[in-house]
Amino acid sequence: MELTAGERAILAGERGEAARRALRYQIEVGRFWGAQRFVPVTNVHMMGDIEVMGDGGLEWLREEARLGARCVVATTTNARCMDFAHCERLGQDAAEAVKEREIIACLRRMDVVTADTCINYQTVYQPHLGEHVAWGDTGTVIYANSVFGARSNFESGPAALAAALTGRTPEYGFHLDAHRRGTFSVRLDATLCDLADWGAVGKLVGETHQDYFAVPVFHGYRRAPAADELKHLGAALASYGSMGMFHFVGVTPEAPSLEAALGGRQAAESLAIGDADIERVYRGYALGDGDARLVVFSGPQQSLLEMKRLADLFRGRRVKAGASCFVTTNSGVLAQARELGYAQALEDAGVTILQGVCFYILQNLTPMRQANGWRNMVSNSAKIVNIIGAHRFNTILRRTAECAEIACSGVLK
Amino acid sequence: MKVIRVRRAFGAAVEGEALVSEEGFSPRYDLDRWSGLITKPGHQLEGASIVDKICFFATAKGGIAAGWAFYDLKSKRLAPRAFVFGVTNPVMVQGAIFAGIPITEGWEPAPHGVVQSGDWVRVDPGQRTIEVLRRKV
């Protein structure tokens, strides 16, 4: 890779050992992908908690802190694995909670803003067209690339932290124009009346095109999608397809037309998705023994408008005795939801609101499933339905209102 | 024996027993990270262990959290010896390099019909080659 004088200085140790190690690591990653150089980044979003890092990762982070690692650009954290107010009731390990607190303290010492959110793009930072950032999780990256027209690859925890320490990232993938053009088109004939329907579109398109560099171009849709709809579409595409970008003609900034989104090339494939395809997704889930004792609204965390909708659905009702219903969001949204009475309505109904976490990365999730005898997990998030499999849940996607109905009635159909 | 050429590669040359799947992989979606067993219900390799194997996966699935997972697996001595992907994503690469696990992407020809689970193979990232040294007996 071509290095600037500043980068050579980092390698020479002029900005400390932690920055030197970070850049050396980034050079290896850049070499793999054939990056020619680095690009400066303005914002970093990183994942780092004890559930994803494990003891090995924690030990590595301690070493970084000892070396005086310090962020040179604004850096925020993704959702983590524990809401300390709830960990005892959830049966999470006290010893792991101690480690989680140590990770948070380490990151803060490095000047990381522990915002603990996977919806930074809705609540913390909205990059502009062409702005280079280094973000993870995948839902944040696909939203940044697609909806804002910013530029990021999937940056895992160690890679994002390296970018935070050096202020740059290798230029490959979605930092380059060549990879941002649409590769295939999807005509949206479906009505799409619920967030889960948008996730179902992401599942249909992502599952059949598992390729980071595949970029679908959606077109033909009859109305302007809302931010939460694009959030669920993107999160599902990234999850099922490992995709980092999509275009939506007339909506996203690099897609004024189908032709422009495709960059003047022919689509490699043209699909269409109608209402029948969406219904087929819902019918495709095995219901097992009909266990309806776990309903989850998470992955991504809920926006304020999603909290309002859930409050409207649960107000005056009660989660079925013996069932559990979880909502996850970040601290900022929760504070507003409290002020507006949404949190109260949900808690009065017996819904548990977890702050700063995502359900699927909760520490001790498999033992939690076993202790509660949960077999099925019902959610309106196509993403979480996909990613929780290693914990051996049977997962079922349902529309938001149906999820609320299942939680309160205990009946799964 | 036939040689597979790979497009991109990182790491030192290693030998080991092949574990081959035509399905995608994520250490978060599919793997029990405390045993090294693939536990996702219905995964083609459900019940198989990735520990010390040379893992062939057609695609990468998800997920940013995978970036820490390989380092964690390595520190628990549950890591595979190498990852061989048809198509991968940056997280797998960042995670493997962070953990010092060899990783490759792209293959010609595809391993189907060339390598089977149980074969003893050599991955040479420097030469960008994969070679079957011994067939499964």
mmCIF file of C-alpha atoms in Angstrom, chain A residues 83-293:
data_model
loop_
_atom_site.group_PDB
_atom_site.id
_atom_site.type_symbol
_atom_site.label_atom_id
_atom_site.label_comp_id
_atom_site.label_asym_id
_atom_site.label_seq_id
_atom_site.Cartn_x
_atom_site.Cartn_y
_atom_site.Cartn_z
ATOM 1 C CA ASP A 83 -28.331 -4.023 30.883
ATOM 2 C CA PHE A 84 -26.989 -3.974 34.440
ATOM 3 C CA ALA A 85 -30.421 -3.144 35.859
ATOM 4 C CA HIS A 86 -31.743 -6.468 34.531
ATOM 5 C CA CYS A 87 -28.848 -8.891 34.525
ATOM 6 C CA GLU A 88 -29.637 -10.584 37.804
ATOM 7 C CA ARG A 89 -33.269 -11.191 36.888
ATOM 8 C CA LEU A 90 -32.184 -12.548 33.490
ATOM 9 C CA GLY A 91 -29.775 -14.948 35.150
ATOM 10 C CA GLN A 92 -26.686 -13.378 33.624
ATOM 11 C CA ASP A 93 -23.335 -14.144 35.277
ATOM 12 C CA ALA A 94 -22.205 -11.694 37.960
ATOM 13 C CA ALA A 95 -18.555 -12.414 37.078
ATOM 14 C CA GLU A 96 -19.223 -11.522 33.422
ATOM 15 C CA ALA A 97 -20.944 -8.310 34.542
ATOM 16 C CA VAL A 98 -17.731 -7.315 36.311
ATOM 17 C CA LYS A 99 -15.813 -7.898 33.068
ATOM 18 C CA GLU A 100 -18.421 -5.957 31.094
ATOM 19 C CA ARG A 101 -17.972 -2.980 33.422
ATOM 20 C CA GLU A 102 -14.208 -3.251 32.957
ATOM 21 C CA ILE A 103 -14.599 -3.191 29.156
ATOM 22 C CA ILE A 104 -16.759 -0.072 29.395
ATOM 23 C CA ALA A 105 -14.178 1.603 31.668
ATOM 24 C CA CYS A 106 -11.321 0.627 29.289
ATOM 25 C CA LEU A 107 -13.151 2.031 26.273
ATOM 26 C CA ARG A 108 -13.985 5.268 28.065
ATOM 27 C CA ARG A 109 -10.318 5.653 28.986
ATOM 28 C CA MET A 110 -9.569 5.434 25.268
ATOM 29 C CA ASP A 111 -12.090 8.245 24.739
ATOM 30 C CA VAL A 112 -14.780 6.020 23.239
ATOM 31 C CA VAL A 113 -18.349 7.315 23.697
ATOM 32 C CA THR A 114 -20.170 4.292 25.098
ATOM 33 C CA ALA A 115 -23.512 5.079 23.473
ATOM 34 C CA ASP A 116 -24.364 1.335 23.312
ATOM 35 C CA THR A 117 -26.638 1.549 20.323
ATOM 36 C CA CYS A 118 -27.046 -0.186 16.972
ATOM 37 C CA ILE A 119 -29.184 2.720 15.720
ATOM 38 C CA ASN A 120 -26.457 5.374 15.833
ATOM 39 C CA TYR A 121 -27.664 6.389 12.367
ATOM 40 C CA GLN A 122 -31.061 7.332 13.815
ATOM 41 C CA THR A 123 -29.950 8.798 17.113
ATOM 42 C CA VAL A 124 -26.285 9.828 17.177
ATOM 43 C CA TYR A 125 -24.582 10.611 13.871
ATOM 44 C CA GLN A 126 -25.811 11.008 10.302
ATOM 45 C CA PRO A 127 -22.869 11.152 7.860
ATOM 46 C CA HIS A 128 -23.257 13.098 4.623
ATOM 47 C CA LEU A 129 -22.993 11.959 1.019
ATOM 48 C CA GLY A 130 -19.483 10.701 0.270
ATOM 49 C CA GLU A 131 -18.293 10.868 3.892
ATOM 50 C CA HIS A 132 -15.895 8.059 4.823
ATOM 51 C CA VAL A 133 -16.666 6.361 8.148
ATOM 52 C CA ALA A 134 -15.687 3.055 9.800
ATOM 53 C CA TRP A 135 -18.806 1.453 11.230
ATOM 54 C CA GLY A 136 -20.117 -1.838 12.567
ATOM 55 C CA ASP A 137 -22.660 -3.497 13.091
ATOM 56 C CA THR A 138 -23.779 -4.492 9.640
ATOM 57 C CA GLY A 139 -27.153 -2.724 9.961
ATOM 58 C CA THR A 140 -25.384 0.570 10.591
ATOM 59 C CA VAL A 141 -23.072 0.086 7.614
ATOM 60 C CA ILE A 142 -25.756 -0.722 5.076
ATOM 61 C CA TYR A 143 -27.810 2.256 6.291
ATOM 62 C CA ALA A 144 -24.781 4.582 6.045
ATOM 63 C CA ASN A 145 -23.880 3.435 2.524
ATOM 64 C CA SER A 146 -27.387 3.219 1.149
ATOM 65 C CA VAL A 147 -29.539 5.885 2.788
ATOM 66 C CA PHE A 148 -26.902 8.542 3.543
ATOM 67 C CA GLY A 149 -24.574 7.797 0.642
ATOM 68 C CA ALA A 150 -21.697 7.706 3.135
ATOM 69 C CA ARG A 151 -18.894 5.176 2.653
ATOM 70 C CA SER A 152 -18.068 2.318 4.998
ATOM 71 C CA ASN A 153 -17.189 -1.336 4.901
ATOM 72 C CA PHE A 154 -18.300 -3.746 7.584
ATOM 73 C CA GLU A 155 -15.773 -2.924 10.297
ATOM 74 C CA SER A 156 -15.558 -5.544 13.021
ATOM 75 C CA GLY A 157 -14.714 -4.502 16.596
ATOM 76 C CA PRO A 158 -10.920 -4.809 16.256
ATOM 77 C CA ALA A 159 -10.953 -3.164 12.809
ATOM 78 C CA ALA A 160 -13.160 -0.272 13.932
ATOM 79 C CA LEU A 161 -11.019 0.309 17.010
ATOM 80 C CA ALA A 162 -7.932 0.335 14.795
ATOM 81 C CA ALA A 163 -9.604 3.016 12.653
ATOM 82 C CA ALA A 164 -10.417 4.981 15.804
ATOM 83 C CA LEU A 165 -6.758 4.931 16.845
ATOM 84 C CA THR A 166 -5.288 5.784 13.433
ATOM 85 C CA GLY A 167 -8.110 7.971 12.057
ATOM 86 C CA ARG A 168 -8.190 6.070 8.777
ATOM 87 C CA THR A 169 -9.213 2.834 7.118
ATOM 88 C CA PRO A 170 -7.945 0.910 4.075
ATOM 89 C CA GLU A 171 -9.606 2.037 0.855
ATOM 90 C CA TYR A 172 -11.408 -0.993 -0.559
ATOM 91 C CA GLY A 173 -14.972 -2.185 -0.989
ATOM 92 C CA PHE A 174 -17.636 0.472 -0.522
ATOM 93 C CA HIS A 175 -15.096 3.284 -0.220
ATOM 94 C CA LEU A 176 -14.599 2.868 -3.981
ATOM 95 C CA ASP A 177 -17.064 3.986 -6.684
ATOM 96 C CA ALA A 178 -16.616 0.695 -8.539
ATOM 97 C CA HIS A 179 -18.299 -1.322 -5.786
ATOM 98 C CA ARG A 180 -21.175 1.086 -5.160
ATOM 99 C CA ARG A 181 -23.014 0.492 -8.405
ATOM 100 C CA GLY A 182 -26.065 -1.711 -8.340
ATOM 101 C CA THR A 183 -25.510 -5.252 -9.598
ATOM 102 C CA PHE A 184 -29.101 -6.509 -9.867
ATOM 103 C CA SER A 185 -32.585 -5.038 -9.749
ATOM 104 C CA VAL A 186 -35.630 -5.841 -7.637
ATOM 105 C CA ARG A 187 -39.056 -4.474 -8.584
ATOM 106 C CA LEU A 188 -41.152 -4.028 -5.463
ATOM 107 C CA ASP A 189 -44.756 -4.816 -6.373
ATOM 108 C CA ALA A 190 -45.609 -5.805 -2.799
ATOM 109 C CA THR A 191 -47.692 -3.562 -0.541
ATOM 110 C CA LEU A 192 -45.329 -3.819 2.472
ATOM 111 C CA CYS A 193 -47.555 -2.608 5.273
ATOM 112 C CA ASP A 194 -45.427 -3.564 8.279
ATOM 113 C CA LEU A 195 -41.759 -3.398 9.301
ATOM 114 C CA ALA A 196 -41.658 -7.199 9.239
ATOM 115 C CA ASP A 197 -42.689 -7.109 5.560
ATOM 116 C CA TRP A 198 -39.589 -4.989 4.817
ATOM 117 C CA GLY A 199 -37.475 -7.498 6.684
ATOM 118 C CA ALA A 200 -39.089 -10.256 4.633
ATOM 119 C CA VAL A 201 -37.980 -8.464 1.448
ATOM 120 C CA GLY A 202 -34.448 -8.386 2.860
ATOM 121 C CA LYS A 203 -34.644 -12.099 3.584
ATOM 122 C CA LEU A 204 -35.916 -12.971 0.105
ATOM 123 C CA VAL A 205 -33.250 -10.902 -1.642
ATOM 124 C CA GLY A 206 -30.386 -11.549 0.778
ATOM 125 C CA GLU A 207 -30.772 -15.288 1.244
ATOM 126 C CA THR A 208 -30.578 -15.927 -2.480
ATOM 127 C CA HIS A 209 -27.640 -13.553 -3.111
ATOM 128 C CA GLN A 210 -25.160 -14.102 -0.285
ATOM 129 C CA ASP A 211 -22.417 -11.799 -1.452
ATOM 130 C CA TYR A 212 -20.945 -8.727 0.222
ATOM 131 C CA PHE A 213 -20.413 -7.108 -3.160
ATOM 132 C CA ALA A 214 -23.905 -7.760 -4.520
ATOM 133 C CA VAL A 215 -25.817 -4.456 -4.523
ATOM 134 C CA PRO A 216 -29.564 -4.710 -5.149
ATOM 135 C CA VAL A 217 -31.444 -1.802 -6.707
ATOM 136 C CA PHE A 218 -35.072 -1.581 -5.571
ATOM 137 C CA HIS A 219 -37.470 0.194 -7.888
ATOM 138 C CA GLY A 220 -41.113 0.488 -8.810
ATOM 139 C CA TYR A 221 -42.372 0.899 -5.258
ATOM 140 C CA ARG A 222 -45.524 2.979 -5.069
ATOM 141 C CA ARG A 223 -44.767 5.226 -2.086
ATOM 142 C CA ALA A 224 -41.808 6.721 -0.217
ATOM 143 C CA PRO A 225 -40.533 4.362 2.459
ATOM 144 C CA ALA A 226 -40.028 5.617 6.031
ATOM 145 C CA ALA A 227 -36.704 5.502 7.862
ATOM 146 C CA ASP A 228 -37.704 2.567 10.081
ATOM 147 C CA GLU A 229 -38.785 0.633 6.989
ATOM 148 C CA LEU A 230 -35.412 1.164 5.310
ATOM 149 C CA LYS A 231 -33.755 0.208 8.601
ATOM 150 C CA HIS A 232 -35.485 -3.191 8.657
ATOM 151 C CA LEU A 233 -34.862 -3.735 4.941
ATOM 152 C CA GLY A 234 -31.151 -2.943 5.329
ATOM 153 C CA ALA A 235 -30.686 -4.943 8.519
ATOM 154 C CA ALA A 236 -32.213 -8.015 6.856
ATOM 155 C CA LEU A 237 -30.214 -7.641 3.620
ATOM 156 C CA ALA A 238 -27.007 -7.345 5.647
ATOM 157 C CA SER A 239 -27.936 -10.291 7.810
ATOM 158 C CA TYR A 240 -29.213 -12.791 5.220
ATOM 159 C CA GLY A 241 -27.065 -11.648 2.316
ATOM 160 C CA SER A 242 -24.023 -10.205 4.103
ATOM 161 C CA MET A 243 -24.707 -7.175 1.903
ATOM 162 C CA GLY A 244 -23.287 -3.750 2.618
ATOM 163 C CA MET A 245 -25.299 -1.566 0.288
ATOM 164 C CA PHE A 246 -28.556 -1.219 -1.635
ATOM 165 C CA HIS A 247 -30.126 1.452 -3.797
ATOM 166 C CA PHE A 248 -33.756 2.509 -3.785
ATOM 167 C CA VAL A 249 -34.674 4.470 -6.907
ATOM 168 C CA GLY A 250 -35.953 7.950 -6.103
ATOM 169 C CA VAL A 251 -35.163 7.505 -2.417
ATOM 170 C CA THR A 252 -31.451 6.898 -1.800
ATOM 171 C CA PRO A 253 -28.977 9.562 -2.939
ATOM 172 C CA GLU A 254 -27.033 7.533 -5.501
ATOM 173 C CA ALA A 255 -30.176 6.252 -7.234
ATOM 174 C CA PRO A 256 -31.957 9.100 -9.044
ATOM 175 C CA SER A 257 -32.939 6.496 -11.649
ATOM 176 C CA LEU A 258 -32.582 2.759 -12.195
ATOM 177 C CA GLU A 259 -29.982 3.403 -14.905
ATOM 178 C CA ALA A 260 -27.938 5.702 -12.672
ATOM 179 C CA ALA A 261 -28.039 3.233 -9.790
ATOM 180 C CA LEU A 262 -26.746 0.493 -12.077
ATOM 181 C CA GLY A 263 -23.941 2.814 -13.236
ATOM 182 C CA GLY A 264 -24.883 2.430 -16.869
ATOM 183 C CA ARG A 265 -24.505 -1.352 -16.796
ATOM 184 C CA GLN A 266 -27.110 -4.020 -17.328
ATOM 185 C CA ALA A 267 -28.536 -5.623 -14.213
ATOM 186 C CA ALA A 268 -27.086 -9.120 -13.837
ATOM 187 C CA GLU A 269 -30.554 -10.261 -12.830
ATOM 188 C CA SER A 270 -34.008 -8.703 -12.520
ATOM 189 C CA LEU A 271 -36.384 -9.894 -9.816
ATOM 190 C CA ALA A 272 -39.837 -8.855 -8.720
ATOM 191 C CA ILE A 273 -41.360 -9.285 -5.265
ATOM 192 C CA GLY A 274 -45.124 -9.274 -4.798
ATOM 193 C CA ASP A 275 -47.546 -9.737 -1.917
ATOM 194 C CA ALA A 276 -47.682 -13.500 -2.488
ATOM 195 C CA ASP A 277 -43.907 -13.746 -1.995
ATOM 196 C CA ILE A 278 -44.166 -11.948 1.344
ATOM 197 C CA GLU A 279 -47.022 -14.194 2.495
ATOM 198 C CA ARG A 280 -44.939 -17.225 1.518
ATOM 199 C CA VAL A 281 -42.186 -16.037 3.867
ATOM 200 C CA TYR A 282 -44.598 -15.985 6.817
ATOM 201 C CA ARG A 283 -46.006 -19.381 5.927
ATOM 202 C CA GLY A 284 -42.498 -20.839 5.741
ATOM 203 C CA TYR A 285 -41.866 -20.909 9.495
ATOM 204 C CA ALA A 286 -42.376 -24.151 11.380
ATOM 205 C CA LEU A 287 -44.296 -23.449 14.580
ATOM 206 C CA GLY A 288 -43.108 -26.541 16.444
ATOM 207 C CA ASP A 289 -45.381 -27.233 19.388
ATOM 208 C CA GLY A 290 -46.823 -23.712 19.186
ATOM 209 C CA ASP A 291 -44.787 -22.422 22.140
ATOM 210 C CA ALA A 292 -45.609 -18.701 22.278
ATOM 211 C CA ARG A 293 -43.820 -17.657 25.448
#
